[in-house]
Short mmCIF file of C-alpha atoms and ligand atoms in Angstrom, two decimals:
data_model
loop_
_atom_site.label_atom_id
_atom_site.label_comp_id
_atom_site.label_asym_id
_atom_site.label_seq_id
_atom_site.Cartn_x
_atom_site.Cartn_y
_atom_site.Cartn_z
CA MET A 1 -24.48 9.21 -48.69
CA ALA A 2 -25.02 12.95 -49.34
CA GLU A 3 -21.46 13.68 -48.20
CA GLN A 4 -19.98 11.11 -50.50
CA ASN A 5 -22.09 11.98 -53.49
CA PRO A 6 -23.57 15.51 -53.22
CA SER A 7 -25.23 15.20 -56.70
CA LEU A 8 -27.78 12.78 -55.24
CA LYS A 9 -31.21 13.79 -54.29
CA ILE A 10 -32.04 12.15 -50.99
CA ALA A 11 -35.20 12.10 -49.04
CA ILE A 12 -36.17 10.32 -45.77
CA LEU A 13 -39.76 9.30 -45.34
CA GLU A 14 -40.51 9.03 -41.54
CA LYS A 15 -43.88 7.71 -40.24
CA ALA A 16 -43.63 9.70 -36.91
CA LYS A 17 -43.96 13.47 -36.39
CA GLU A 18 -40.38 13.39 -35.07
CA GLY A 19 -37.50 11.13 -36.10
CA LEU A 20 -35.00 9.12 -34.11
CA GLN A 21 -37.34 8.52 -31.29
CA LYS A 22 -35.61 5.29 -30.17
CA VAL A 23 -32.33 7.00 -30.18
CA LYS A 24 -33.78 9.64 -27.87
CA ILE A 25 -35.12 6.99 -25.34
CA SER A 26 -32.08 4.61 -25.71
CA GLY A 27 -29.77 3.72 -22.95
CA GLY A 28 -32.07 5.24 -20.36
CA GLY A 29 -31.96 8.62 -22.17
CA ARG A 30 -28.03 8.51 -22.38
CA CYS A 31 -27.85 6.48 -25.70
CA ASN A 32 -25.39 3.69 -25.58
CA VAL A 33 -23.99 4.40 -28.94
CA THR A 34 -21.52 1.49 -29.39
CA HIS A 35 -19.19 -0.86 -27.40
CA ALA A 36 -15.49 -0.62 -26.83
CA GLU A 37 -14.72 -3.92 -28.68
CA PHE A 38 -12.39 -3.36 -31.50
CA ILE A 39 -11.76 -6.82 -32.87
CA PRO A 40 -14.24 -7.89 -35.47
CA GLN A 41 -14.13 -11.55 -34.58
CA GLU A 42 -14.86 -10.67 -30.93
CA LEU A 43 -17.42 -8.03 -31.76
CA VAL A 44 -19.68 -10.53 -33.80
CA THR A 45 -19.90 -12.94 -30.86
CA ASN A 46 -22.44 -10.52 -29.40
CA TYR A 47 -24.98 -11.08 -32.20
CA PRO A 48 -27.11 -14.24 -31.58
CA ARG A 49 -28.49 -13.50 -35.04
CA GLY A 50 -26.07 -12.04 -37.56
CA GLU A 51 -22.82 -13.23 -36.20
CA LYS A 52 -21.63 -14.83 -39.50
CA GLU A 53 -23.08 -12.09 -41.73
CA LEU A 54 -21.69 -9.06 -39.85
CA LEU A 55 -17.98 -10.25 -39.84
CA GLY A 56 -17.33 -8.91 -43.32
CA PRO A 57 -19.31 -5.54 -42.81
CA PHE A 58 -17.36 -4.99 -39.47
CA HIS A 59 -14.04 -5.16 -41.52
CA GLN A 60 -15.47 -2.12 -43.38
CA PHE A 61 -17.11 -0.05 -40.65
CA MET A 62 -17.18 -0.90 -36.83
CA THR A 63 -16.63 0.54 -33.39
CA GLY A 64 -13.49 2.52 -34.20
CA ASP A 65 -15.12 4.04 -37.24
CA THR A 66 -18.28 5.02 -35.26
CA ILE A 67 -16.22 6.81 -32.65
CA GLU A 68 -14.30 8.74 -35.43
CA TRP A 69 -17.50 9.53 -37.39
CA PHE A 70 -19.05 11.10 -34.22
CA GLU A 71 -15.75 12.82 -33.31
CA LYS A 72 -15.40 14.39 -36.72
CA ARG A 73 -18.77 15.98 -36.12
CA GLY A 74 -17.89 17.33 -32.64
CA VAL A 75 -19.43 14.50 -30.55
CA GLU A 76 -16.98 12.84 -28.15
CA LEU A 77 -17.88 9.36 -26.75
CA LYS A 78 -16.63 7.93 -23.43
CA ILE A 79 -16.11 4.32 -22.34
CA GLU A 80 -17.67 2.95 -19.12
CA ASP A 81 -16.10 0.21 -17.06
CA ASP A 82 -18.24 -2.49 -18.70
CA GLY A 83 -17.27 -1.31 -22.22
CA ARG A 84 -20.44 0.56 -23.07
CA MET A 85 -19.81 3.88 -24.91
CA PHE A 86 -21.97 6.98 -24.46
CA PRO A 87 -21.70 10.58 -25.53
CA ILE A 88 -19.71 12.54 -22.91
CA THR A 89 -22.78 14.75 -22.41
CA ASP A 90 -24.60 11.65 -21.05
CA SER A 91 -27.57 12.74 -23.22
CA SER A 92 -29.11 11.05 -26.21
CA LYS A 93 -30.08 14.52 -27.46
CA THR A 94 -26.39 15.02 -28.54
CA ILE A 95 -26.73 12.15 -30.89
CA VAL A 96 -30.08 13.12 -32.15
CA ASP A 97 -28.93 16.67 -32.86
CA CYS A 98 -25.88 15.44 -34.62
CA PHE A 99 -27.87 13.36 -37.23
CA LEU A 100 -30.33 16.11 -37.65
CA ASN A 101 -27.62 18.70 -38.24
CA GLU A 102 -25.88 16.42 -40.67
CA ALA A 103 -29.16 15.91 -42.68
CA LYS A 104 -29.56 19.73 -42.78
CA LYS A 105 -26.02 20.38 -43.74
CA HIS A 106 -26.21 18.02 -46.70
CA HIS A 107 -29.73 19.07 -47.80
CA VAL A 108 -31.23 15.67 -47.08
CA GLU A 109 -35.02 16.36 -47.09
CA VAL A 110 -36.82 14.69 -44.11
CA PHE A 111 -40.56 14.14 -44.71
CA TYR A 112 -42.33 13.50 -41.33
CA SER A 113 -45.80 11.83 -40.89
CA LYS A 114 -45.30 9.79 -43.94
CA ASN A 115 -46.47 6.33 -43.19
CA VAL A 116 -45.31 4.17 -46.19
CA SER A 117 -47.99 1.58 -46.86
CA LYS A 118 -47.06 0.43 -50.32
CA ILE A 119 -43.84 -0.36 -52.24
CA ILE A 120 -44.20 -0.87 -55.96
CA PRO A 121 -41.22 -1.92 -57.99
CA THR A 122 -41.09 -0.01 -61.22
CA ASP A 123 -40.08 -1.15 -64.74
CA ASN A 124 -36.82 0.89 -64.61
CA LEU A 125 -35.68 -1.08 -61.55
CA GLY A 126 -36.66 1.77 -59.20
CA PHE A 127 -39.63 1.96 -56.62
CA GLU A 128 -42.71 3.88 -56.12
CA LEU A 129 -43.93 4.39 -52.47
CA GLU A 130 -47.28 5.25 -51.23
CA ALA A 131 -48.07 7.11 -47.88
CA LYS A 132 -51.75 7.91 -47.50
CA ASP A 133 -52.71 9.78 -50.85
CA GLU A 134 -49.11 10.73 -51.58
CA LYS A 135 -46.70 9.04 -53.99
CA PHE A 136 -42.95 9.12 -54.02
CA SER A 137 -40.64 7.59 -56.42
CA CYS A 138 -36.90 6.77 -56.27
CA LYS A 139 -34.12 4.88 -58.12
CA LYS A 140 -32.71 3.47 -54.98
CA LEU A 141 -34.50 2.56 -51.72
CA LEU A 142 -32.96 2.08 -48.29
CA ILE A 143 -35.36 0.37 -45.77
CA ALA A 144 -34.55 1.16 -42.07
CA THR A 145 -37.84 0.67 -40.51
CA GLY A 146 -36.71 -1.24 -37.40
CA SER A 147 -39.12 -3.87 -35.98
CA SER A 148 -42.32 -2.83 -37.76
CA VAL A 149 -44.49 -5.82 -38.15
CA LYS A 150 -46.60 -3.91 -40.76
CA PHE A 151 -43.49 -3.17 -42.85
CA TRP A 152 -42.29 -6.69 -42.60
CA LYS A 153 -45.77 -7.69 -44.05
CA LEU A 154 -45.11 -5.29 -47.00
CA LEU A 155 -41.67 -6.81 -47.60
CA GLU A 156 -43.17 -10.24 -47.42
CA ASN A 157 -45.75 -9.33 -50.11
CA LEU A 158 -42.96 -8.11 -52.16
CA GLY A 159 -41.40 -11.53 -52.01
CA HIS A 160 -38.90 -11.36 -49.20
CA THR A 161 -38.80 -14.11 -46.49
CA ILE A 162 -39.40 -12.67 -43.00
CA VAL A 163 -38.14 -14.86 -40.02
CA ASN A 164 -40.81 -14.84 -37.42
CA PRO A 165 -40.32 -11.96 -35.01
CA VAL A 166 -39.89 -12.63 -31.21
CA PRO A 167 -38.81 -10.32 -28.49
CA SER A 168 -35.18 -10.40 -27.36
CA LEU A 169 -33.45 -8.70 -24.28
CA PHE A 170 -35.95 -9.18 -21.53
CA THR A 171 -35.87 -10.03 -17.87
CA PHE A 172 -37.12 -13.25 -16.22
CA ASN A 173 -40.28 -13.22 -13.93
CA ILE A 174 -39.72 -15.46 -11.06
CA LYS A 175 -41.78 -15.91 -7.85
CA ASP A 176 -39.62 -17.49 -5.27
CA ASN A 177 -39.25 -17.05 -1.50
CA ARG A 178 -35.56 -16.89 -1.82
CA ILE A 179 -35.62 -13.65 -3.82
CA LYS A 180 -38.91 -12.18 -2.69
CA ASP A 181 -37.56 -9.80 -0.10
CA ILE A 182 -34.20 -8.81 -1.65
CA PRO A 183 -34.69 -6.69 -4.76
CA GLY A 184 -31.56 -4.74 -5.74
CA VAL A 185 -29.19 -7.39 -4.60
CA VAL A 186 -26.40 -8.12 -7.19
CA ALA A 187 -24.31 -11.21 -7.41
CA GLN A 188 -21.31 -10.30 -9.39
CA GLN A 189 -20.12 -13.44 -11.10
CA VAL A 190 -22.82 -16.16 -11.64
CA SER A 191 -23.46 -18.76 -14.15
CA VAL A 192 -26.96 -19.65 -15.34
CA LYS A 193 -28.21 -22.62 -17.30
CA VAL A 194 -31.68 -23.10 -18.84
CA LEU A 195 -32.58 -26.68 -17.97
CA GLY A 196 -33.46 -28.96 -20.81
CA THR A 197 -31.50 -26.77 -23.31
CA ASP A 198 -27.84 -25.98 -24.13
CA LEU A 199 -28.50 -22.28 -23.19
CA PHE A 200 -25.77 -21.05 -20.63
CA SER A 201 -24.52 -17.63 -19.70
CA GLU A 202 -22.18 -15.96 -17.12
CA GLY A 203 -22.03 -12.56 -15.61
CA PRO A 204 -23.56 -10.31 -13.01
CA LEU A 205 -27.10 -11.11 -11.92
CA LEU A 206 -29.58 -8.58 -10.39
CA ILE A 207 -32.55 -9.59 -8.20
CA THR A 208 -35.48 -7.32 -9.12
CA HIS A 209 -39.01 -6.82 -7.74
CA VAL A 210 -40.36 -9.36 -10.12
CA GLY A 211 -37.48 -11.73 -10.82
CA MET A 212 -34.00 -11.44 -12.13
CA SER A 213 -32.12 -9.20 -14.61
CA ALA A 214 -28.57 -8.04 -15.60
CA PRO A 215 -26.10 -9.45 -18.11
CA ALA A 216 -26.41 -13.13 -17.05
CA ILE A 217 -30.08 -13.11 -17.67
CA LEU A 218 -30.19 -10.73 -20.62
CA LYS A 219 -27.68 -12.71 -22.49
CA LEU A 220 -29.78 -15.89 -22.04
CA SER A 221 -32.82 -13.90 -23.16
CA ALA A 222 -31.00 -12.93 -26.42
CA PHE A 223 -29.29 -16.12 -27.35
CA GLY A 224 -32.46 -18.05 -26.29
CA ALA A 225 -34.97 -15.76 -27.79
CA VAL A 226 -36.49 -18.19 -30.18
CA GLU A 227 -36.19 -21.25 -27.89
CA LEU A 228 -37.73 -19.44 -24.86
CA ALA A 229 -40.58 -18.02 -27.00
CA LYS A 230 -41.34 -21.70 -28.05
CA ARG A 231 -41.67 -22.59 -24.34
CA ASN A 232 -44.00 -19.71 -23.75
CA TYR A 233 -41.50 -18.25 -21.29
CA LEU A 234 -42.18 -21.10 -18.89
CA PHE A 235 -38.94 -22.87 -17.86
CA ASP A 236 -36.43 -23.73 -15.17
CA ILE A 237 -33.03 -22.26 -14.72
CA GLU A 238 -30.15 -23.45 -12.56
CA ILE A 239 -27.90 -20.85 -11.07
CA ASN A 240 -24.43 -21.24 -9.76
CA PHE A 241 -23.94 -18.22 -7.57
CA ILE A 242 -20.28 -18.81 -6.76
CA ASN A 243 -18.89 -20.09 -10.09
CA ASP A 244 -17.29 -23.09 -8.57
CA THR A 245 -18.24 -26.80 -8.69
CA TYR A 246 -20.63 -28.40 -6.05
CA GLU A 247 -17.74 -30.68 -4.91
CA ASN A 248 -15.25 -27.80 -4.36
CA CYS A 249 -18.15 -25.82 -2.66
CA LEU A 250 -18.95 -28.67 -0.31
CA ASN A 251 -15.24 -29.17 0.64
CA LYS A 252 -14.93 -25.49 1.43
CA ILE A 253 -18.15 -25.44 3.47
CA LYS A 254 -16.89 -28.41 5.50
CA LEU A 255 -13.79 -26.39 6.34
CA PHE A 256 -15.96 -23.43 7.44
CA LYS A 257 -17.77 -25.97 9.82
CA HIS A 258 -14.29 -26.58 11.42
CA ASP A 259 -12.76 -23.12 11.15
CA LEU A 260 -15.85 -20.86 11.97
CA ALA A 261 -17.47 -23.43 14.26
CA LYS A 262 -18.88 -20.94 16.83
CA LYS A 263 -20.03 -18.41 14.24
CA LEU A 264 -23.69 -18.01 13.20
CA VAL A 265 -24.05 -19.40 9.67
CA LEU A 266 -26.55 -16.64 8.74
CA LYS A 267 -24.23 -13.94 9.69
CA SER A 268 -21.04 -15.21 8.12
CA ALA A 269 -21.61 -14.71 4.37
CA GLN A 270 -18.90 -16.46 2.30
CA PHE A 271 -17.76 -16.63 -1.39
CA TYR A 272 -18.07 -12.75 -1.59
CA LEU A 273 -21.89 -13.10 -1.80
CA PRO A 274 -24.09 -10.22 -0.65
CA LYS A 275 -25.21 -10.67 2.90
CA ARG A 276 -28.88 -10.73 2.08
CA LEU A 277 -28.59 -13.22 -0.64
CA TRP A 278 -26.42 -15.48 1.54
CA LYS A 279 -29.12 -15.30 4.23
CA GLN A 280 -31.82 -16.41 1.85
CA LEU A 281 -29.66 -19.42 0.51
CA VAL A 282 -28.85 -20.43 4.13
CA LEU A 283 -32.59 -20.48 5.09
CA ALA A 284 -33.41 -22.35 1.85
CA ALA A 285 -31.02 -25.12 2.90
CA ASP A 286 -33.05 -25.77 6.04
CA ILE A 287 -30.51 -24.04 8.35
CA GLU A 288 -32.12 -22.36 11.33
CA THR A 289 -31.50 -18.74 12.01
CA GLU A 290 -29.56 -19.51 15.25
CA ALA A 291 -27.49 -22.39 13.78
CA ARG A 292 -23.65 -22.10 14.24
CA TRP A 293 -21.35 -23.71 11.70
CA ALA A 294 -20.48 -26.48 14.22
CA ASP A 295 -24.25 -27.56 14.34
CA LEU A 296 -24.65 -28.33 10.65
CA ASN A 297 -25.25 -31.93 9.68
CA LYS A 298 -24.28 -33.60 6.55
CA SER A 299 -27.62 -32.92 4.85
CA GLN A 300 -27.56 -29.20 5.81
CA LEU A 301 -23.88 -28.97 4.48
CA GLU A 302 -24.90 -30.61 1.18
CA GLY A 303 -28.06 -28.55 0.93
CA LEU A 304 -26.18 -25.33 1.34
CA ALA A 305 -23.58 -26.32 -1.33
CA ALA A 306 -26.65 -27.22 -3.66
CA GLN A 307 -28.16 -23.83 -2.97
CA LEU A 308 -24.87 -22.09 -3.75
CA THR A 309 -24.00 -23.94 -6.94
CA GLN A 310 -27.18 -25.57 -8.36
CA ALA A 311 -30.05 -23.42 -7.26
CA VAL A 312 -33.10 -24.10 -9.35
CA PHE A 313 -35.75 -21.34 -10.01
CA HIS A 314 -38.83 -21.57 -12.15
CA VAL A 315 -39.31 -18.79 -14.60
CA SER A 316 -42.94 -17.90 -15.28
CA GLY A 317 -42.93 -15.15 -17.85
CA LYS A 318 -40.81 -12.18 -18.92
CA SER A 319 -40.56 -8.39 -18.42
CA THR A 320 -39.21 -5.60 -20.56
CA PHE A 321 -35.77 -4.36 -19.78
CA LYS A 322 -36.20 -0.70 -19.69
CA ASP A 323 -32.75 0.39 -20.90
CA GLU A 324 -32.72 -1.66 -24.14
CA PHE A 325 -34.97 -4.19 -26.05
CA VAL A 326 -35.03 -5.50 -29.48
CA THR A 327 -36.81 -7.94 -31.71
CA ALA A 328 -35.15 -11.05 -33.10
CA GLY A 329 -36.53 -11.85 -36.61
CA GLY A 330 -36.92 -9.88 -39.74
CA VAL A 331 -35.66 -10.00 -43.33
CA ASP A 332 -34.00 -13.37 -43.87
CA LEU A 333 -30.20 -12.84 -44.09
CA LYS A 334 -29.75 -15.34 -47.00
CA GLU A 335 -31.62 -12.83 -49.14
CA VAL A 336 -29.15 -9.99 -48.51
CA ASN A 337 -25.78 -9.32 -49.92
CA PHE A 338 -23.62 -8.19 -47.00
CA LYS A 339 -21.00 -6.42 -49.23
CA THR A 340 -23.55 -3.69 -49.76
CA PHE A 341 -26.57 -4.63 -47.73
CA GLU A 342 -28.55 -4.79 -51.03
CA SER A 343 -31.43 -7.30 -51.56
CA LYS A 344 -30.60 -10.30 -53.64
CA LEU A 345 -34.11 -10.27 -54.82
CA PHE A 346 -34.46 -6.72 -55.88
CA PRO A 347 -31.57 -4.60 -57.24
CA ASN A 348 -31.54 -1.11 -55.76
CA LEU A 349 -33.30 -2.21 -52.56
CA TYR A 350 -31.15 -2.01 -49.35
CA PHE A 351 -31.66 -2.73 -45.69
CA ALA A 352 -29.99 -1.65 -42.51
CA GLY A 353 -30.68 -2.09 -38.79
CA GLU A 354 -33.39 -4.05 -37.05
CA VAL A 355 -35.49 -4.56 -40.09
CA LEU A 356 -32.90 -7.49 -40.71
CA ASN A 357 -32.93 -10.72 -38.78
CA ILE A 358 -29.94 -9.26 -36.78
CA ASP A 359 -29.96 -8.50 -33.04
CA ALA A 360 -27.48 -8.42 -30.27
CA VAL A 361 -27.01 -8.60 -26.50
CA THR A 362 -27.26 -5.38 -24.50
CA GLY A 363 -24.34 -2.98 -24.55
CA GLY A 364 -24.46 -0.73 -27.60
CA PHE A 365 -24.25 -3.64 -30.17
CA ASN A 366 -27.66 -3.10 -31.54
CA PHE A 367 -26.93 0.38 -32.61
CA GLN A 368 -23.58 -0.59 -33.98
CA ASN A 369 -25.40 -2.93 -36.37
CA ALA A 370 -27.57 -0.05 -37.43
CA TRP A 371 -24.63 2.32 -38.02
CA THR A 372 -22.64 -0.38 -39.94
CA GLY A 373 -25.50 -1.27 -42.11
CA ALA A 374 -26.43 2.46 -42.74
CA TYR A 375 -22.78 3.29 -43.55
CA ILE A 376 -22.12 0.48 -45.97
CA SER A 377 -25.39 0.68 -47.79
CA ALA A 378 -25.06 4.45 -48.10
CA LYS A 379 -21.60 4.02 -49.54
CA ALA A 380 -22.89 1.62 -52.14
CA ILE A 381 -25.83 3.89 -53.09
CA ALA A 382 -23.53 6.92 -53.37
CA LYS A 383 -21.37 5.05 -55.84
C1 FAD B 1 -36.13 1.51 -24.94
C2 FAD B 1 -34.92 1.12 -25.81
C3 FAD B 1 -33.54 1.47 -25.54
C4 FAD B 1 -32.62 1.08 -26.38
N1 FAD B 1 -31.22 1.45 -25.97
C5 FAD B 1 -30.33 0.95 -26.78
C6 FAD B 1 -29.04 1.43 -26.51
O1 FAD B 1 -28.61 2.21 -25.65
N2 FAD B 1 -28.01 1.04 -27.36
C7 FAD B 1 -28.22 0.21 -28.44
O2 FAD B 1 -27.35 -0.24 -29.13
N3 FAD B 1 -29.54 -0.26 -28.80
C8 FAD B 1 -30.51 0.17 -27.95
N4 FAD B 1 -31.89 -0.16 -28.24
C9 FAD B 1 -32.03 -0.89 -29.55
C10 FAD B 1 -31.91 0.17 -30.71
O3 FAD B 1 -32.73 1.19 -30.35
C11 FAD B 1 -32.45 -0.41 -32.02
O4 FAD B 1 -31.67 -1.58 -32.25
C12 FAD B 1 -32.26 0.62 -33.12
O5 FAD B 1 -32.94 1.75 -32.90
C13 FAD B 1 -32.64 0.05 -34.43
O6 FAD B 1 -32.47 1.06 -35.33
P1 FAD B 1 -33.34 1.01 -36.74
O7 FAD B 1 -32.97 2.14 -37.51
O8 FAD B 1 -33.22 -0.30 -37.47
O9 FAD B 1 -34.83 1.03 -36.26
P2 FAD B 1 -35.73 2.27 -35.42
O10 FAD B 1 -34.74 2.97 -34.59
O11 FAD B 1 -36.75 1.51 -34.83
O12 FAD B 1 -36.13 3.19 -36.48
C14 FAD B 1 -37.17 2.87 -37.46
C15 FAD B 1 -37.80 4.09 -37.98
O13 FAD B 1 -38.72 3.74 -39.05
C16 FAD B 1 -39.90 4.40 -38.94
N5 FAD B 1 -40.97 3.66 -39.65
C17 FAD B 1 -41.44 2.49 -39.34
N6 FAD B 1 -42.36 2.04 -40.19
C18 FAD B 1 -42.56 3.08 -41.15
C19 FAD B 1 -43.27 3.17 -42.29
N7 FAD B 1 -44.21 2.35 -42.59
N8 FAD B 1 -43.09 4.41 -42.88
C20 FAD B 1 -42.21 5.33 -42.54
N9 FAD B 1 -41.39 5.32 -41.46
C21 FAD B 1 -41.47 4.06 -40.80
C22 FAD B 1 -40.11 4.58 -37.44
O14 FAD B 1 -41.07 5.52 -37.11
C23 FAD B 1 -38.72 4.72 -36.91
O15 FAD B 1 -38.46 6.14 -36.85
C24 FAD B 1 -32.83 0.32 -27.54
C25 FAD B 1 -34.16 -0.07 -27.73
C26 FAD B 1 -35.28 0.36 -27.01
C27 FAD B 1 -36.68 -0.04 -27.30
#
């Protein structure tokens, strides 16, 4: 904004003693800045809330622009195998420093420890803000307060509709003998269904000390944020560990009975499954430790096929995913003009980031929403 229109007087009011704290802790301290997805139509599919609304904005400013923006300021980003992008320094400090230097360079005043507790629209279509006993006034106001419940209340009092906030991006708590002793095990390509819903996802799955995590689970937590909150995080999931049908699996297992007849079932992991997971699924199918493939009866063969392709687990709660979490909910998207990120209710009031009812799956997409909203609103204000 300051770069595009140096005549503007710009101030940032920040509640904390330091700014950019979430950037600092993001991505496990490395800051997953964005994601290497360069097609707007593909990029938007990562947003359970905001998919439709972000398509236009992504045509104005998206991943490639983010990379370029940082590059021009001396910050190089790298792509990891799964598409996540980080600064080459692997340190979020690089990103924090970049923003702070930019603010300084363009004479943007940052006021810390200013907890804004009142917004008063003024007669000349501007705003007056109160933070403790101090008052600030402005012609244009950009709100980027993230998932602050208090601030949502202020906006609601002002007249905006706030979609009820619920957590997104969490891991599932599961107490089950099959996974009790195997934390750290990863199944590379599983599919997971939430029973009684349309929720479905695919991807890697990680067994943790308290349940399950990794993209297959995190995607469900994002796309099912509202639905799973309604169920108070008590529901059943069905996992297909081998991404093949029950029938195909059973046919393959019948061949193993013949081809691997003399081998111990427990010791001959199949379908590229980790040995420790295979062992647990075999035991859950009522197959004894010493059983050989030739010993298996029909019900054991069917039981094993069911464990591999239709294993049901009960989820009894959620835990925080340490690398990234967000809140679904926020300012109703119907009340925002996505050409400029300006409020449709109050001219000169803009929103960017998580304050809006927009959130994404893990992987750098949440920051991309923040960068896109910030860039476009800043451009509109600078005009
Ligand atoms: C642990 C963790 C790791 C994450 N890692 C990643 C990641 O690697 N990649 C990714 O894409 N996303 C990540 N996210 C999500 C990402 O951090 C958020 O989506 C993003 O920070 C949202 O930006 P924002 O500007 O909307 O809000 P925030 O970053 O939350 O910033 C809001 C700011 O507003 C200030 N504020 C709030 N209320 C007031 C008030 N009343 N007065 C004045 N100031 C106020 C706050 O102090 C804060 O500085 C992570 C989230 C967490 C919690």
